[in-house]
Amino acid sequence: MSTVGNSTNIFWHECPVGKVDRQKLLNQQGCIVWITGLSGSGKSTLACSLGRTLHSRGKLSYVLDGDNLRHGLNKNLGFSPEDRTENIRRVGEVAKLFADAGLICIASLISPYRKDRDACRALLPENFIEVFLNMPLELCEGRDPKGLYKLARAGKIKGFTGIDDPYEAPSKCEIEISQKDGICPTPGEMAGQVVSYLEDKGYLEAQ
């Protein structure tokens, strides 16, 4: 739920330079690449690898990382279900603005609740690409790069996704990345899979 009341007496102001103009300038199409998955599944790793790959191809992107955003935009939010929903709502609105600017916006967040991700999809339904890092809990907990699973198992963190709070897997994601024969794809391979999708759908050139 938004912490800000509904505004009244406001009007949308159109500018002469629009999204199509910006996309032509950048020779790409603005979109949201929303990476979701458990903590430790590789979301930030994929986001950074994807951003680097796109940059090397002359494509402009920007990464919205969940932890980074909690240092500023979302620093007043905790991890209750209500705060998680507001966290995702804010990121969705910012991602929509980046996409409107013509950028390929890469949002990397656990975003555990399906309804919250679907609400973000509804903001830009034709240009929302959901990427599900479908890695098993055992793998993510074994990695535990921030030591959070250990704290959650010890009861020192409450409401931790995958331990005592649910993760709702996507039901209609555009891209699903998982292990093959028990082996995780490399960051470059994961990024390549997303770039191939963007290329096939025409996002890497202007309309």
Tab-separated table of C-alpha atoms in Angstrom:
chain	number	residue	atom	x	y	z
A	1	MET	CA	0.000	0.000	0.000
A	2	SER	CA	1.309	3.433	-0.899
A	3	THR	CA	2.372	5.630	2.008
A	4	VAL	CA	1.283	8.700	0.044
A	5	GLY	CA	-2.347	9.732	-0.264
A	6	ASN	CA	-4.088	10.119	-3.612
A	7	SER	CA	-3.247	13.457	-5.226
A	8	THR	CA	-5.976	15.699	-6.578
A	9	ASN	CA	-6.121	18.579	-9.006
A	10	ILE	CA	-3.157	17.333	-11.034
A	11	PHE	CA	-2.839	17.001	-14.788
A	12	TRP	CA	-0.501	15.086	-17.091
A	13	HIS	CA	1.731	17.426	-19.108
A	14	GLU	CA	2.826	16.183	-22.508
A	15	CYS	CA	6.221	17.200	-23.939
A	16	PRO	CA	7.041	17.497	-27.655
A	17	VAL	CA	9.830	14.908	-27.440
A	18	GLY	CA	8.281	11.514	-26.778
A	19	LYS	CA	9.331	7.928	-26.232
A	20	VAL	CA	9.527	7.133	-29.940
A	21	ASP	CA	11.878	10.082	-30.473
A	22	ARG	CA	14.143	8.945	-27.664
A	23	GLN	CA	14.167	5.383	-28.959
A	24	LYS	CA	15.191	6.567	-32.411
A	25	LEU	CA	18.024	8.563	-30.854
A	26	LEU	CA	19.252	5.499	-28.958
A	27	ASN	CA	18.404	2.966	-31.701
A	28	GLN	CA	16.711	0.655	-29.234
A	29	GLN	CA	13.338	0.160	-27.566
A	30	GLY	CA	12.689	0.926	-23.928
A	31	CYS	CA	11.568	-1.992	-21.792
A	32	ILE	CA	11.728	-3.496	-18.314
A	33	VAL	CA	13.726	-6.656	-17.690
A	34	TRP	CA	12.501	-7.797	-14.271
A	35	ILE	CA	14.791	-10.396	-12.661
A	36	THR	CA	13.212	-12.317	-9.784
A	37	GLY	CA	14.307	-15.234	-7.642
A	38	LEU	CA	15.463	-16.266	-4.189
A	39	SER	CA	18.270	-14.527	-2.372
A	40	GLY	CA	21.509	-16.046	-3.677
A	41	SER	CA	19.992	-17.189	-6.975
A	42	GLY	CA	22.239	-14.864	-8.986
A	43	LYS	CA	19.954	-11.905	-9.726
A	44	SER	CA	22.515	-9.145	-9.194
A	45	THR	CA	25.179	-11.166	-10.991
A	46	LEU	CA	22.909	-11.567	-14.004
A	47	ALA	CA	21.842	-7.914	-13.916
A	48	CYS	CA	25.428	-6.655	-13.970
A	49	SER	CA	26.495	-9.147	-16.630
A	50	LEU	CA	23.508	-8.200	-18.779
A	51	GLY	CA	24.236	-4.508	-18.373
A	52	ARG	CA	27.865	-5.046	-19.364
A	53	THR	CA	26.889	-7.119	-22.405
A	54	LEU	CA	24.396	-4.512	-23.599
A	55	HIS	CA	26.946	-1.727	-23.041
A	56	SER	CA	29.493	-3.588	-25.166
A	57	ARG	CA	26.916	-3.634	-27.958
A	58	GLY	CA	26.273	0.086	-27.706
A	59	LYS	CA	22.924	-0.275	-25.946
A	60	LEU	CA	21.966	1.906	-23.005
A	61	SER	CA	20.630	0.186	-19.901
A	62	TYR	CA	20.362	0.875	-16.196
A	63	VAL	CA	20.256	-1.555	-13.281
A	64	LEU	CA	17.805	-1.033	-10.415
A	65	ASP	CA	19.160	-3.309	-7.689
A	66	GLY	CA	16.883	-4.049	-4.744
A	67	ASP	CA	19.556	-3.678	-2.054
A	68	ASN	CA	20.981	-0.525	-3.617
A	69	LEU	CA	17.554	1.112	-3.745
A	70	ARG	CA	17.067	0.439	-0.038
A	71	HIS	CA	19.993	2.786	0.616
A	72	GLY	CA	18.022	5.697	-0.808
A	73	LEU	CA	14.621	5.608	-2.494
A	74	ASN	CA	13.310	2.809	-0.249
A	75	LYS	CA	15.380	3.332	2.886
A	76	ASN	CA	12.251	3.999	4.939
A	77	LEU	CA	10.790	0.565	4.163
A	78	GLY	CA	11.188	-2.672	6.082
A	79	PHE	CA	10.344	-6.244	5.100
A	80	SER	CA	6.759	-6.630	6.226
A	81	PRO	CA	4.364	-7.765	3.466
A	82	GLU	CA	3.037	-4.202	3.233
A	83	ASP	CA	6.502	-2.682	2.954
A	84	ARG	CA	7.574	-5.293	0.410
A	85	THR	CA	4.561	-4.364	-1.712
A	86	GLU	CA	5.367	-0.648	-1.498
A	87	ASN	CA	9.034	-1.386	-2.273
A	88	ILE	CA	8.075	-3.181	-5.484
A	89	ARG	CA	5.485	-0.551	-6.408
A	90	ARG	CA	8.076	2.223	-6.222
A	91	VAL	CA	10.631	0.271	-8.231
A	92	GLY	CA	7.996	-0.546	-10.854
A	93	GLU	CA	7.133	3.124	-11.287
A	94	VAL	CA	10.799	4.111	-11.575
A	95	ALA	CA	11.446	1.291	-14.049
A	96	LYS	CA	8.524	2.502	-16.152
A	97	LEU	CA	10.112	5.971	-16.325
A	98	PHE	CA	13.460	4.515	-17.422
A	99	ALA	CA	11.700	2.505	-20.126
A	100	ASP	CA	9.820	5.624	-21.242
A	101	ALA	CA	13.205	7.333	-21.545
A	102	GLY	CA	14.128	4.627	-24.055
A	103	LEU	CA	16.440	2.631	-21.792
A	104	ILE	CA	16.512	-1.087	-21.176
A	105	CYS	CA	15.784	-1.021	-17.446
A	106	ILE	CA	17.081	-4.059	-15.556
A	107	ALA	CA	15.290	-4.479	-12.225
A	108	SER	CA	16.863	-7.036	-9.892
A	109	LEU	CA	14.781	-7.852	-6.822
A	110	ILE	CA	13.599	-10.924	-4.945
A	111	SER	CA	10.043	-9.561	-5.394
A	112	PRO	CA	8.549	-12.672	-3.774
A	113	TYR	CA	4.856	-11.990	-4.283
A	114	ARG	CA	3.269	-12.711	-7.652
A	115	LYS	CA	0.609	-10.021	-7.287
A	116	ASP	CA	3.255	-7.332	-6.817
A	117	ARG	CA	5.209	-8.413	-9.902
A	118	ASP	CA	1.978	-8.600	-11.893
A	119	ALA	CA	1.129	-5.058	-10.780
A	120	CYS	CA	4.464	-3.900	-12.222
A	121	ARG	CA	3.775	-5.804	-15.433
A	122	ALA	CA	0.444	-3.980	-15.712
A	123	LEU	CA	2.322	-0.657	-15.809
A	124	LEU	CA	3.975	-1.604	-19.111
A	125	PRO	CA	2.375	-4.862	-20.267
A	126	GLU	CA	3.754	-4.853	-23.812
A	127	ASN	CA	7.353	-4.235	-22.749
A	128	PHE	CA	7.754	-6.175	-19.503
A	129	ILE	CA	10.127	-9.126	-19.599
A	130	GLU	CA	10.057	-11.265	-16.468
A	131	VAL	CA	13.190	-13.345	-15.924
A	132	PHE	CA	12.845	-16.093	-13.322
A	133	LEU	CA	16.083	-17.403	-11.842
A	134	ASN	CA	14.706	-20.787	-10.874
A	135	MET	CA	17.447	-22.012	-8.572
A	136	PRO	CA	16.730	-24.514	-5.767
A	137	LEU	CA	16.674	-23.266	-2.189
A	138	GLU	CA	19.465	-25.683	-1.269
A	139	LEU	CA	21.777	-24.088	-3.827
A	140	CYS	CA	20.942	-20.525	-2.777
A	141	GLU	CA	21.331	-21.362	0.899
A	142	GLY	CA	24.618	-23.094	0.184
A	143	ARG	CA	25.924	-19.956	-1.499
A	144	ASP	CA	24.518	-17.596	1.169
A	145	PRO	CA	26.747	-14.708	-0.045
A	146	LYS	CA	25.419	-12.276	2.586
A	147	GLY	CA	25.077	-14.745	5.435
A	148	LEU	CA	21.341	-14.090	5.615
A	149	TYR	CA	20.173	-17.700	5.405
A	150	LYS	CA	22.321	-18.581	8.392
A	151	LEU	CA	20.779	-15.729	10.367
A	152	ALA	CA	17.270	-16.736	9.281
A	153	ARG	CA	17.833	-20.365	10.283
A	154	ALA	CA	19.048	-19.152	13.657
A	155	GLY	CA	15.879	-17.120	14.105
A	156	LYS	CA	17.724	-13.810	14.018
A	157	ILE	CA	15.890	-12.653	10.872
A	158	LYS	CA	12.134	-13.036	10.649
A	159	GLY	CA	10.100	-13.139	7.442
A	160	PHE	CA	13.021	-14.242	5.269
A	161	THR	CA	11.967	-15.372	1.801
A	162	GLY	CA	12.295	-19.115	1.329
A	163	ILE	CA	12.640	-19.854	5.036
A	164	ASP	CA	9.639	-18.470	6.911
A	165	ASP	CA	8.103	-16.319	4.190
A	166	PRO	CA	6.954	-17.667	0.817
A	167	TYR	CA	8.377	-17.112	-2.630
A	168	GLU	CA	5.680	-17.297	-5.289
A	169	ALA	CA	7.210	-18.456	-8.560
A	170	PRO	CA	6.098	-16.690	-11.750
A	171	SER	CA	3.267	-18.291	-13.676
A	172	LYS	CA	3.913	-16.547	-16.992
A	173	CYS	CA	7.533	-15.413	-17.143
A	174	GLU	CA	9.117	-14.716	-20.507
A	175	ILE	CA	12.463	-16.272	-19.570
A	176	GLU	CA	13.290	-19.001	-17.056
A	177	ILE	CA	16.891	-19.779	-16.185
A	178	SER	CA	17.751	-22.895	-14.203
A	179	GLN	CA	20.406	-25.539	-13.723
A	180	LYS	CA	21.104	-28.051	-16.461
A	181	ASP	CA	22.179	-31.473	-15.286
A	182	GLY	CA	22.911	-29.945	-11.898
A	183	ILE	CA	25.190	-27.253	-13.346
A	184	CYS	CA	24.411	-23.539	-13.152
A	185	PRO	CA	24.888	-21.468	-16.302
A	186	THR	CA	27.681	-18.905	-16.163
A	187	PRO	CA	26.852	-15.181	-15.847
A	188	GLY	CA	27.752	-14.742	-19.511
A	189	GLU	CA	25.482	-17.579	-20.567
A	190	MET	CA	22.593	-16.186	-18.552
A	191	ALA	CA	23.098	-12.718	-19.990
A	192	GLY	CA	23.353	-14.194	-23.474
A	193	GLN	CA	19.982	-15.886	-23.050
A	194	VAL	CA	18.346	-12.582	-22.139
A	195	VAL	CA	20.111	-10.656	-24.913
A	196	SER	CA	18.975	-13.260	-27.457
A	197	TYR	CA	15.400	-12.739	-26.320
A	198	LEU	CA	15.730	-8.948	-26.567
A	199	GLU	CA	17.247	-9.266	-30.023
A	200	ASP	CA	14.575	-11.680	-31.248
A	201	LYS	CA	11.815	-9.348	-30.014
A	202	GLY	CA	13.384	-6.296	-31.689
A	203	TYR	CA	14.335	-4.379	-28.559
A	204	LEU	CA	17.906	-3.763	-29.721
A	205	GLU	CA	16.849	-1.465	-32.557
A	206	ALA	CA	14.375	1.375	-32.905
A	207	GLN	CA	10.936	0.711	-34.321
